[in-house]
Coordinates of C-alpha atoms in Angstrom, one line a residue:
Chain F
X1 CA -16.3 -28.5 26.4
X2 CA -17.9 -30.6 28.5
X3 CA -15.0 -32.8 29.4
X4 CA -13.4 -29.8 30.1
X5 CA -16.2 -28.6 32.6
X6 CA -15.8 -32.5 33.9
X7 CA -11.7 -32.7 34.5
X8 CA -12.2 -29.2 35.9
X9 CA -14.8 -30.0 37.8
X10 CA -12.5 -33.4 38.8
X11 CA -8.8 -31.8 38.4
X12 CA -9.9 -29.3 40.9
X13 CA -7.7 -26.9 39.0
X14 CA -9.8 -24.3 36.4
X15 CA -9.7 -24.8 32.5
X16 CA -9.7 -21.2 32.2
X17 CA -6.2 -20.3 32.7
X18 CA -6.6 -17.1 33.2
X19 CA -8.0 -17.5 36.4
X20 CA -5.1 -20.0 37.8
X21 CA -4.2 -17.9 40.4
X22 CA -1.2 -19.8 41.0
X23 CA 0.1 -18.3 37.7
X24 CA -0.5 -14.8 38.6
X25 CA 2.3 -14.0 40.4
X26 CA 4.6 -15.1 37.7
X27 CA 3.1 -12.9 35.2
X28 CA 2.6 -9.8 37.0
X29 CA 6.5 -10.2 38.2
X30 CA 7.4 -10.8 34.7
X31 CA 4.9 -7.7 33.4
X32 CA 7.0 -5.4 35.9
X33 CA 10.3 -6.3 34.1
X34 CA 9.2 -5.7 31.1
X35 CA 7.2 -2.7 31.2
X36 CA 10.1 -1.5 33.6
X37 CA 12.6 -2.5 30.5
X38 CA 10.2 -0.7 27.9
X39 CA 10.0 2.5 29.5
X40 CA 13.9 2.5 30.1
X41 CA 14.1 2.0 26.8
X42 CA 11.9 4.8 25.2
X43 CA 12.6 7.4 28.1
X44 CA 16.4 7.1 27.8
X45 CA 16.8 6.0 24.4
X46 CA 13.9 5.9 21.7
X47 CA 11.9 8.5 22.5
X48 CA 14.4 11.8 23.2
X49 CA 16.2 10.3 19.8
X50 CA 12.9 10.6 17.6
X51 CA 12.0 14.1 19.4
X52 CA 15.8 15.2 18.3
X53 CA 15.1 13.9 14.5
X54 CA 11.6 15.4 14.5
X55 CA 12.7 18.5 15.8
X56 CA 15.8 18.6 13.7
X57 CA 13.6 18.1 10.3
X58 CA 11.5 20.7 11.5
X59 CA 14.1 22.8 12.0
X60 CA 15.6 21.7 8.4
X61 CA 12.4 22.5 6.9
X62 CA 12.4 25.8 8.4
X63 CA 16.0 26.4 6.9
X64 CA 14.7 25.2 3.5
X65 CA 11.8 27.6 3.7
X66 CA 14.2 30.4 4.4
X67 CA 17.0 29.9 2.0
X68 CA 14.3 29.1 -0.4
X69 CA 12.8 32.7 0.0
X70 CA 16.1 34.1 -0.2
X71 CA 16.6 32.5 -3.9
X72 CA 13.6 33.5 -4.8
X73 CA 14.2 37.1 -4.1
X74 CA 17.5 36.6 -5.4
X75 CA 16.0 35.5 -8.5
X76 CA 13.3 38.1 -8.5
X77 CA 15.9 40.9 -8.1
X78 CA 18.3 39.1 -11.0
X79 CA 15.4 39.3 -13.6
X80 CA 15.2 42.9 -12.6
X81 CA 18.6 43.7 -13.3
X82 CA 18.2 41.6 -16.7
X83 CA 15.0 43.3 -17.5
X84 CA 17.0 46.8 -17.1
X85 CA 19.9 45.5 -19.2
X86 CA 17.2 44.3 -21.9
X87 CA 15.7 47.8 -21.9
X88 CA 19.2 49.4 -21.7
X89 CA 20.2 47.4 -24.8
X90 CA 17.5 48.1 -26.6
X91 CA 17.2 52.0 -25.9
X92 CA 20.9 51.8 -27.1
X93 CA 20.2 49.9 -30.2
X94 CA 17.3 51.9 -31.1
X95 CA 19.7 55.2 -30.8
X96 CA 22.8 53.8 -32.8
X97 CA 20.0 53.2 -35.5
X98 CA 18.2 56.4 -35.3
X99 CA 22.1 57.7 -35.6
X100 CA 22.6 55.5 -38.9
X101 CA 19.7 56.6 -40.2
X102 CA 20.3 60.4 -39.9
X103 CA 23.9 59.6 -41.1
X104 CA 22.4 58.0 -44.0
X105 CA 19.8 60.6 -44.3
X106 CA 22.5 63.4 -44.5
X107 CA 24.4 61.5 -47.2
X108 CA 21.7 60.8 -49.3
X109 CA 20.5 63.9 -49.3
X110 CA 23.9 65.2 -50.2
X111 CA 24.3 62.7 -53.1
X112 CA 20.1 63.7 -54.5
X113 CA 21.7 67.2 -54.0
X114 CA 24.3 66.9 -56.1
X115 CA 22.8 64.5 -58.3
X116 CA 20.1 67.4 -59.1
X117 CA 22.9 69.8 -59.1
X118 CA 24.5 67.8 -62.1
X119 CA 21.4 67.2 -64.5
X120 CA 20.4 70.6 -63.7
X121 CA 23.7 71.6 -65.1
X122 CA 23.5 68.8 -68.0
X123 CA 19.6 69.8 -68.7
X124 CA 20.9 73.5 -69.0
X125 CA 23.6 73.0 -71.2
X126 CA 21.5 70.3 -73.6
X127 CA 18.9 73.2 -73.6
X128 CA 21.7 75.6 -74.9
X129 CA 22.4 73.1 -77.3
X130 CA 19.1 72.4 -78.0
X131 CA 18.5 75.9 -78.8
X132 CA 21.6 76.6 -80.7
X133 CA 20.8 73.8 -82.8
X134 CA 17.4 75.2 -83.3
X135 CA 18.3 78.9 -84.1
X136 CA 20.6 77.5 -86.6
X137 CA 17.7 75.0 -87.9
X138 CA 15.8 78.4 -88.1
X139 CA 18.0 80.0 -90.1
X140 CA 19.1 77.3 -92.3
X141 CA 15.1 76.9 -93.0
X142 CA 14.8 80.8 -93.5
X143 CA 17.6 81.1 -95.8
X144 CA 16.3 77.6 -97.7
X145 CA 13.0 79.5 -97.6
X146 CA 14.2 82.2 -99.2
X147 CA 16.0 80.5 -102.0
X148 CA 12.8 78.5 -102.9
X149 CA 11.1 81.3 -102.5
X150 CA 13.1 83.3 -104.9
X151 CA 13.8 80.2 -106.8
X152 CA 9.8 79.7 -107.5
X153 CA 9.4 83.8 -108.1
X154 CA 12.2 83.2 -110.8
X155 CA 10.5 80.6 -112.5
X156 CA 7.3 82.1 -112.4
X157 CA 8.7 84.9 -114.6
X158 CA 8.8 87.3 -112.3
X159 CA 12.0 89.2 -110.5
X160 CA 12.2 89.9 -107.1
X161 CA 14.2 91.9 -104.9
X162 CA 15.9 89.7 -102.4
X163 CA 14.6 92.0 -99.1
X164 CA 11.1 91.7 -100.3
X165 CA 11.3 88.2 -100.0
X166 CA 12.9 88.0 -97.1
X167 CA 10.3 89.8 -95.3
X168 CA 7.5 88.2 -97.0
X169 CA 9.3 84.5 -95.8
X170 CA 10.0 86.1 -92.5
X171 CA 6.6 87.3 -92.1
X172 CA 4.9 83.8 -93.3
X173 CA 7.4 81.3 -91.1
X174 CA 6.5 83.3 -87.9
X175 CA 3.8 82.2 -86.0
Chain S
X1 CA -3.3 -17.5 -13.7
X2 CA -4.1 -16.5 -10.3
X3 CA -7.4 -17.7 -10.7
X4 CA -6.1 -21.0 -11.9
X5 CA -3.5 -21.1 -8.8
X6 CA -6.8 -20.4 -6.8
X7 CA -8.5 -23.1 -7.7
X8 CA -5.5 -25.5 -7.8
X9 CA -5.0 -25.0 -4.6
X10 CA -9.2 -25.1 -3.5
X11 CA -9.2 -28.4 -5.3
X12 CA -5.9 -29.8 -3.2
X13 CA -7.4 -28.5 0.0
X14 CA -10.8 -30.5 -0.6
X15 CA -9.1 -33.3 -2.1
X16 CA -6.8 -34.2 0.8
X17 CA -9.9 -33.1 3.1
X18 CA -11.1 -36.4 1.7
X19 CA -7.7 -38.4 2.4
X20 CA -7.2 -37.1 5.3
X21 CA -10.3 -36.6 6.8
X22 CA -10.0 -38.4 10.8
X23 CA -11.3 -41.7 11.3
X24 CA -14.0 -40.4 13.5
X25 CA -14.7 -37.1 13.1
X26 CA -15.2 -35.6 16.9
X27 CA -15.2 -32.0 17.7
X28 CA -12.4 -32.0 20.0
X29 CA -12.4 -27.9 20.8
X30 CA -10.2 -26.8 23.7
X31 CA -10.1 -22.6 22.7
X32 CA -8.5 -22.4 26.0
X33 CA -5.5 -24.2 26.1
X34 CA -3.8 -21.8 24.2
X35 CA -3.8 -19.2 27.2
X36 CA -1.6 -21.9 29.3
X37 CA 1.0 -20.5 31.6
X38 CA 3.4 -23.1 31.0
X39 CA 7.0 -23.2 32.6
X40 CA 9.8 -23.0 29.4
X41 CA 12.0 -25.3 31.6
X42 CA 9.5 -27.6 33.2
X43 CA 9.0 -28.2 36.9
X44 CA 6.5 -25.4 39.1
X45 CA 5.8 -22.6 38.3
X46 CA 6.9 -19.8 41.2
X47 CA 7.2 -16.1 40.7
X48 CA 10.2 -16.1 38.9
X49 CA 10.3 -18.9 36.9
X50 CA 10.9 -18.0 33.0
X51 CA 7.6 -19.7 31.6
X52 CA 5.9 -18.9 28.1
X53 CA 4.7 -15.3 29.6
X54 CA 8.6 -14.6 30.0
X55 CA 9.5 -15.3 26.2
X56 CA 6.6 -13.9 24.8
X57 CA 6.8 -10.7 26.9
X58 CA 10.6 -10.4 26.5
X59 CA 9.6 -10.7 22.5
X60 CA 7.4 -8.0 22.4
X61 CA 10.5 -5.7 24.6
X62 CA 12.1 -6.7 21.6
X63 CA 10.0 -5.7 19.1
X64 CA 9.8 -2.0 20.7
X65 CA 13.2 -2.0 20.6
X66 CA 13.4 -2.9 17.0
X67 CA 10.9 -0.8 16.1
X68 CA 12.1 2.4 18.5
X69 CA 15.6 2.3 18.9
X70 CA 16.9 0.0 16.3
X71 CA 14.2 1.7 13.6
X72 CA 15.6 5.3 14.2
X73 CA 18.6 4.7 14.8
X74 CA 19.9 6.5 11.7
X75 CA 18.7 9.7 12.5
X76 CA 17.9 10.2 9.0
X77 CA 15.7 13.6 7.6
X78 CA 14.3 11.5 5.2
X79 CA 13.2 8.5 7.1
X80 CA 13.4 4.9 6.1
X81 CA 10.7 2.4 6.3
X82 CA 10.8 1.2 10.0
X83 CA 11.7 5.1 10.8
X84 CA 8.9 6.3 9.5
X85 CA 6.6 3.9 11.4
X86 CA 8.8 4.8 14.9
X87 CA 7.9 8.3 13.8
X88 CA 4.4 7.9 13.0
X89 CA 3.7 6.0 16.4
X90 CA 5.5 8.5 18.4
X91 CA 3.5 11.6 16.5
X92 CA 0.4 9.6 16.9
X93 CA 0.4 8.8 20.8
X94 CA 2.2 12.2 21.5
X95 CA -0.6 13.8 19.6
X96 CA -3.4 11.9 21.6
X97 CA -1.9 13.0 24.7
X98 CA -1.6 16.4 24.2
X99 CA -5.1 16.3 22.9
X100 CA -7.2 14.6 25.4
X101 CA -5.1 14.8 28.5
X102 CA -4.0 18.8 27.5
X103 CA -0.6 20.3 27.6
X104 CA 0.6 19.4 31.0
X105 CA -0.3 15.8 30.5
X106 CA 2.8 15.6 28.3
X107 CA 4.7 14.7 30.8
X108 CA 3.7 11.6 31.1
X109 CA 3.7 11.1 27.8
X110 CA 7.3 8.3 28.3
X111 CA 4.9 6.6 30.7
X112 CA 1.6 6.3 28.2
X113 CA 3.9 5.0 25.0
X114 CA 5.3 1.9 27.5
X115 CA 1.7 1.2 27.6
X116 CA 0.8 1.7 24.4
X117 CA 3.8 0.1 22.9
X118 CA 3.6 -2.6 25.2
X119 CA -0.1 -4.0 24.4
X120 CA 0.4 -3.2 20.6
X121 CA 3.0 -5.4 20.3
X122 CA 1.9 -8.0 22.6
X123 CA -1.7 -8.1 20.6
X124 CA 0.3 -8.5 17.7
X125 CA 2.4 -11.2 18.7
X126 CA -0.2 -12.8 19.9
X127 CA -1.8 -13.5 16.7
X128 CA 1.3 -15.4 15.3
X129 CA -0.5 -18.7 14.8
X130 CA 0.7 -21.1 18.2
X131 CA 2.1 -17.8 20.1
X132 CA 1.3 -17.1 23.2
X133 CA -1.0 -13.5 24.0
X134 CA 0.2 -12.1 27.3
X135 CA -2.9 -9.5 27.2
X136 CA -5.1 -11.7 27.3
X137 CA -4.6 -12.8 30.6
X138 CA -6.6 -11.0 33.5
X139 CA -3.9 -10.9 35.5
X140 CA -1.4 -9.1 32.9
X141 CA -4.2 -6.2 32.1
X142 CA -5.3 -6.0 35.7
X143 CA -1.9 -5.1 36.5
X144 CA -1.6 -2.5 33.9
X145 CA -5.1 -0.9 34.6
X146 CA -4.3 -0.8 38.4
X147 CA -1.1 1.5 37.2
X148 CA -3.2 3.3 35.5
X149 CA -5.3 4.1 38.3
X150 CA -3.2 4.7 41.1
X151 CA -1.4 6.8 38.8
X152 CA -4.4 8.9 38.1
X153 CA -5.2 8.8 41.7
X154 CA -1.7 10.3 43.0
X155 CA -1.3 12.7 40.6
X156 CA -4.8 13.6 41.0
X157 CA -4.4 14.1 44.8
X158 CA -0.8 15.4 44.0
X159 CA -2.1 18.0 42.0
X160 CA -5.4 19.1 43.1
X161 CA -5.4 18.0 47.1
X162 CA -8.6 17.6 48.1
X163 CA -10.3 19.5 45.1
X164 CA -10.0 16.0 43.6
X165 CA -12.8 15.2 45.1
X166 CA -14.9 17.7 43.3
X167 CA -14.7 14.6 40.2
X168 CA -17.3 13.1 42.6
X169 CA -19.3 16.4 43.4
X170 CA -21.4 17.4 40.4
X171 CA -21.7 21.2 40.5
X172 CA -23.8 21.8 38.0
X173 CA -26.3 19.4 39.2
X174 CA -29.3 20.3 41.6
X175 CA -27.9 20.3 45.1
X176 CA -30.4 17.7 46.2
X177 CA -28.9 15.0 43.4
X178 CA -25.4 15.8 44.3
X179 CA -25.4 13.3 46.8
X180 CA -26.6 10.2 45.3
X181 CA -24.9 11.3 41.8
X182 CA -21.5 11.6 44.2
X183 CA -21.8 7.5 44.8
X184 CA -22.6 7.1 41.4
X185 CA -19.5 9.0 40.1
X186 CA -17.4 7.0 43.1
X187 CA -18.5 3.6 41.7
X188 CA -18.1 4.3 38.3
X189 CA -14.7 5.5 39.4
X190 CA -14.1 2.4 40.8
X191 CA -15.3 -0.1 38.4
X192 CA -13.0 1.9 36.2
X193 CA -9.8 -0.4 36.2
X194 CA -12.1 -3.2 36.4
X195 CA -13.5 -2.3 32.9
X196 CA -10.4 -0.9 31.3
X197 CA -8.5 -4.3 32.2
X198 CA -11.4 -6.9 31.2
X199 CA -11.9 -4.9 28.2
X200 CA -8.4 -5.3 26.8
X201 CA -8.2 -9.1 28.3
X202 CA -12.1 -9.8 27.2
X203 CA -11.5 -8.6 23.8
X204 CA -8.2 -10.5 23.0
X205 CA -9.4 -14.0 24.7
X206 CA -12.7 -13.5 22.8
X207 CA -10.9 -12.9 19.6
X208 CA -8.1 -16.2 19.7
X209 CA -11.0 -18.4 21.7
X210 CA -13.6 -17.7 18.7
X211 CA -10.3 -18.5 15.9
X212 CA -9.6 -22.0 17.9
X213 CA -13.6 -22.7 17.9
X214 CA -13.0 -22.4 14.1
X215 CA -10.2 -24.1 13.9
X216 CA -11.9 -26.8 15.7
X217 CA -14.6 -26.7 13.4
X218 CA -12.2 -27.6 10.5
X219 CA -10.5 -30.3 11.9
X220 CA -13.9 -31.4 12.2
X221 CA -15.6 -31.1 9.0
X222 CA -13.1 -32.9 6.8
X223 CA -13.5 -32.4 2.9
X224 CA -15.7 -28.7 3.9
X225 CA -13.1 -27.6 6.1
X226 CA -12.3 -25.0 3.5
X227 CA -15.5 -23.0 5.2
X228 CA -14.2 -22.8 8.5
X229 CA -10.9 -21.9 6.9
X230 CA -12.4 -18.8 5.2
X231 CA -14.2 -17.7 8.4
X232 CA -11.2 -18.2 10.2
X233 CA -8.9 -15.6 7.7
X234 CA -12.2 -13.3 8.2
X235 CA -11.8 -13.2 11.8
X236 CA -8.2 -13.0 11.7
X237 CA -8.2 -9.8 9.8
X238 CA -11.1 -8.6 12.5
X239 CA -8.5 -10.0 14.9
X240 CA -6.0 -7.8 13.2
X241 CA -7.9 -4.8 13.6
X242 CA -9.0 -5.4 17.4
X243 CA -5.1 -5.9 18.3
X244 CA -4.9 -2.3 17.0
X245 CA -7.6 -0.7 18.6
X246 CA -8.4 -2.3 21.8
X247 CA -4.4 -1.0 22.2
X248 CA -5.5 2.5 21.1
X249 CA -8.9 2.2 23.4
X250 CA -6.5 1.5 26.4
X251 CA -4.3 4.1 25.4
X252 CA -6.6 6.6 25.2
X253 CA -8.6 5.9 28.1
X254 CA -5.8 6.3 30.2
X255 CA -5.2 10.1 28.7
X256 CA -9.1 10.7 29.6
X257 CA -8.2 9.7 33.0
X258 CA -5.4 11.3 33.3
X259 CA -7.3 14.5 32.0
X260 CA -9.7 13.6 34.9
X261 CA -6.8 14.0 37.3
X262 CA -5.5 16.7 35.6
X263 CA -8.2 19.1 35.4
X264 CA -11.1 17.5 37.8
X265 CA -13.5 20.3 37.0
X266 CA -17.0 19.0 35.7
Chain V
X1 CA -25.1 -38.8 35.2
X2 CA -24.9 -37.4 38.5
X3 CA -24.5 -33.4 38.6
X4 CA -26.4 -32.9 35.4
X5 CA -28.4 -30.5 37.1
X6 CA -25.9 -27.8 37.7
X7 CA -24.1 -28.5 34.3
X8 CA -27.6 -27.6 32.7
X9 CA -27.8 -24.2 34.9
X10 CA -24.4 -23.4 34.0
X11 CA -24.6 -24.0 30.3
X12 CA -28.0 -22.0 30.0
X13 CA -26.7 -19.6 32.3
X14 CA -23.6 -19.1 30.0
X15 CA -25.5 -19.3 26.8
X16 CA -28.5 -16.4 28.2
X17 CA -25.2 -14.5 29.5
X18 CA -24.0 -14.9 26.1
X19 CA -27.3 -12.4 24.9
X20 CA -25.0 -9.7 26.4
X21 CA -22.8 -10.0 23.7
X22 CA -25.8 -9.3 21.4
X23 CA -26.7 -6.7 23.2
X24 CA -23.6 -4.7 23.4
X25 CA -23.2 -5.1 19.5
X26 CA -26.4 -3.1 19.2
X27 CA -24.8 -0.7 21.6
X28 CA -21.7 -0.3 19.2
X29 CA -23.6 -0.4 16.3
X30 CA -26.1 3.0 17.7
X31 CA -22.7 4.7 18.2
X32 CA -21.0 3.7 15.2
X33 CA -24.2 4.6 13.2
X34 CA -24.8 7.9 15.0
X35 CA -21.2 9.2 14.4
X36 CA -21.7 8.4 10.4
X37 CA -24.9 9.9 10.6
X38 CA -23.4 13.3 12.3
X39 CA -20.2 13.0 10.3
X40 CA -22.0 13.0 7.1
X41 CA -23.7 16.2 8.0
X42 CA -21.1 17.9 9.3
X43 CA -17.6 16.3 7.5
X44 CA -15.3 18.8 8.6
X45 CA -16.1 17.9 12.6
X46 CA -16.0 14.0 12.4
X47 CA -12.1 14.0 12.4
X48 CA -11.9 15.5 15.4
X49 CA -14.4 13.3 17.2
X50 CA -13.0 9.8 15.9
X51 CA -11.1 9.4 19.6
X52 CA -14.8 10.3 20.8
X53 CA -16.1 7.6 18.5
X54 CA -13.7 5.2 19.8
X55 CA -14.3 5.7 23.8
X56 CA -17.8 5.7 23.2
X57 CA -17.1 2.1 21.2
X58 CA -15.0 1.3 24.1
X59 CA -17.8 1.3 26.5
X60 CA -20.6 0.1 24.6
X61 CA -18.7 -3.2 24.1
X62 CA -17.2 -3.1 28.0
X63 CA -20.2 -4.3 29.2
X64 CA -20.5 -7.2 26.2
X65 CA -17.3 -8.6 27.1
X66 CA -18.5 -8.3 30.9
X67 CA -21.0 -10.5 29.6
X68 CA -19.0 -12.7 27.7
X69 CA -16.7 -12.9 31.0
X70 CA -19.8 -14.3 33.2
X71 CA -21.1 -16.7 30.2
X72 CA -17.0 -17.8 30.6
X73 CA -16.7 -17.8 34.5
X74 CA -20.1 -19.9 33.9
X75 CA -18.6 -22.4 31.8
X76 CA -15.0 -22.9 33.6
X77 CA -14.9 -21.4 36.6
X78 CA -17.8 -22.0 38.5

């Protein structure tokens, strides 16, 4: 640094070029172009082209937002209508069954109806038959009471009149 | 196998710092040669002569236009890489206008990105190692502050008229302060351009003088020249960062002034 | 070693000039440490101050490099 101070000192000319004043002229000609070029540049060109791309995103984003609503309410009002269909099926459904069911109600009941119908009718007549059987068990005991009866009175050695021991059978088998 | 690269290359850097350390290590520093105005062509240098300030200027009108024109020019809603950027630097100095300087200060917004655009890519090129930094010449950001304040000074009288003057008159100070706070205000006024152009030229020279010091230092110190190295990437990435905001610091300033001219009410 | 003299006033001039720079980094450092200290207390305000911060930086450091400038003038110019 020293010999700098020196050959400036010597040089008569400064070591610090920025104060050359001989320079000056050159760069503050040469500044004026360019910053004269640059502004050109952004005021015709660059800048009115990124306001036009900023604005035009904006106004995309805006458009976005908006149809973006509209799907949505489209969407909200489609799961409405699906919602109603859902309920509409399922009222439906639950009538067609309730319908069934009655049907199948009604038919059963007819069938039990019958069905009772028939072994009342089959209980009846087996009771007839019951009976009838019976009565003729009765009298087939009576009259084999009878004979025994008069059977054992004969062998005892005594006679008997045969409407005597009836009644005295008759009168012992009831109860 | 970073780490091994890492110390690979630490051992080659110390081991031809021993090979090729000079004869006689001098400190031969000259941090200001770099800011030579030299002609590209040879022979004097007159006021139009294409010199180094030419090329170095016309590189950084190129890199706006790369950046600004070329970047955006496919108007696309999602934006590419260098769009994106265009648009980011656009939102950002559009947004500081509108802040500081208010709505009507908007229309000088074309004006304040040349600026801004200007001095960001300038400080940038600048710190490509052996480039040449047109801010950090006085006589570069002394032109661009002087715009600045004969720009805030016509639109100030434009707009206002005399009331401009009422920058200078404190109001809401006791009448018998107004007067001496009135030359304050009209010196500090003054010394405005003066501090908004060293500033910006101050702060750039300081930066690539103190990286050359450095870089003295190393060819210096032979086999340790690794330290200076390090110090030097530090300061480059500080360097980095400087280039960015002494840009923003002159961009802004001029929207404060401009507000100034704007609305001159205290 | 004729002109020693001056060459010692200039290089002591430029080097006590050179305390400016000192002196203006304490600057910045009050305002960058104020701002953290407000911003930390009141988060929500500090990001619309930062172009505050910055101006205030701005000046603080103005008169360093004014400094800086003299301590250069001193070594090249004068």
């Amino acid at each position: 640094m020293a010999s700098n101070t020196q050959e400036a000192a010597h040089g008569g000319g400064s070591a610090m070029p920025q104060l050359d004043f001989s320079t000056f002229g050159n760069q503050i000609f040469w500044l004026v172009v360019a910053l004269v070029v640059i502004y050109l540049i952004l005021s015709r060109v660059a800048l009115p082209r990124i306001a036009a791309v900023l604005a035009e995103r904006q106004g995309t984003i805006t458009n976005d937002l908006a149809a973006a609503e509209d799907l949505k309410a489209k969407a909200v009002e489609a799961e409405n209508a699906y919602n109603k269909a859902l309920a509409d099926a399922r009222a439906e459904a639950q009538r067609i069954a309730a319908e069934t069911r009655a049907e199948i109600q009604a038919g059963l009941d007819e069938a039990i109806a019958k069905a009772d119908e028939q072994i009342a009718a089959k209980a009846a007549e087996s009771e007839k038959a019951i009976a009838e059987i019976k009565a003729g068990a009765l009298e087939s005991v009576k009259a084999v009471a009878n004979d025994t009866a008069e059977a054992l009175v004969a062998a005892l050695g005594g006679s008997a009149d045969k409407d005597a021991i009836a009644k005295a059978v008759a009168e012992r088998t009831k109860g | 196998m970073g780490k091994i690269f890492f110390y690979a290359a630490l051992a080659l850097v110390l081991v031809s710092g021993l090979i090729l350390a000079p004869e006689e290590a001098k400190l031969a520093i000259h941090p200001m040669d770099q800011f030579q105005v030299s002609a590209l062509f040879g022979g004097d240098i007159s006021w139009y002569t294409p010199t180094n300030v030419t090329a170095w200027m016309a590189a950084a009108v190129a890199a706006v236009f790369a950046l600004l024109v070329l970047g955006s020019s496919r108007r696309a809603i999602v934006p590419g890489r260098a769009q994106s950027v265009a648009e980011l630097a656009y939102g950002f100095i559009y947004k500081m206008v509108e802040d500081v300087a208010g709505k009507d200060g908007v229309k000088f917004f074309p004006y304040i990105m040349t600026l801004f655009m200007f001095i960001v890519m300038a400080n940038f090129l600048g710190l490509i190692p052996g480039s040449f930094t047109t801010t950090s010449h006085i006589a570069v950001t002394a032109v661009l502050a002087a715009l600045v304040f004969v720009t805030v000074t016509v639109v100030g009288f434009v707009k206002n008229g005399v009331g401009f003057l009422g920058l200078f008159w404190v109001s809401s100070a006791p009448l018998a302060l107004r007067p001496i706070l009135a030359i304050i205000e009209l010196i500090s006024y003054f010394v405005r351009p003066v501090s908004h152009s060293i500033r910006l030229a101050g702060n750039v020279m300081a930066g690539h003088a103190v990286l050359k010091v450095f870089a003295g230092f190393a060819a210096a110190l032979g086999m340790f020249s690794f330290l200076p190295i390090f110090a030097i990437t530090a300061v480059y990435a500080l360097e980095v960062l400087v280039a960015f905001i002494q840009a923003y610091v002159f961009t802004i300033l001029t929207c404060v002034y401009l507000k100034d001219a704007l609305h001159p009410s205290h | 070693m004729e002109g020693d003299i001056a060459q010692l006033g200039q290089f002591v001039g430029a080097g006590l000039a050179a305390i400016g720079s000192g002196a203006a980094a304490i600057g910045v450092g009050h305002v960058a440490g104020n701002f953290l200290a407000g911003a930390l207390r009141n988060p929500s305000a500090a990001a619309g101050q930062t172009a505050t911060l910055f101006i205030g930086i701005a000046f603080a450091e103005a008169l360093g490099i004014f400094s800086f400038l003299v301590a250069l003038l001193l070594m090249f110019a004068v």
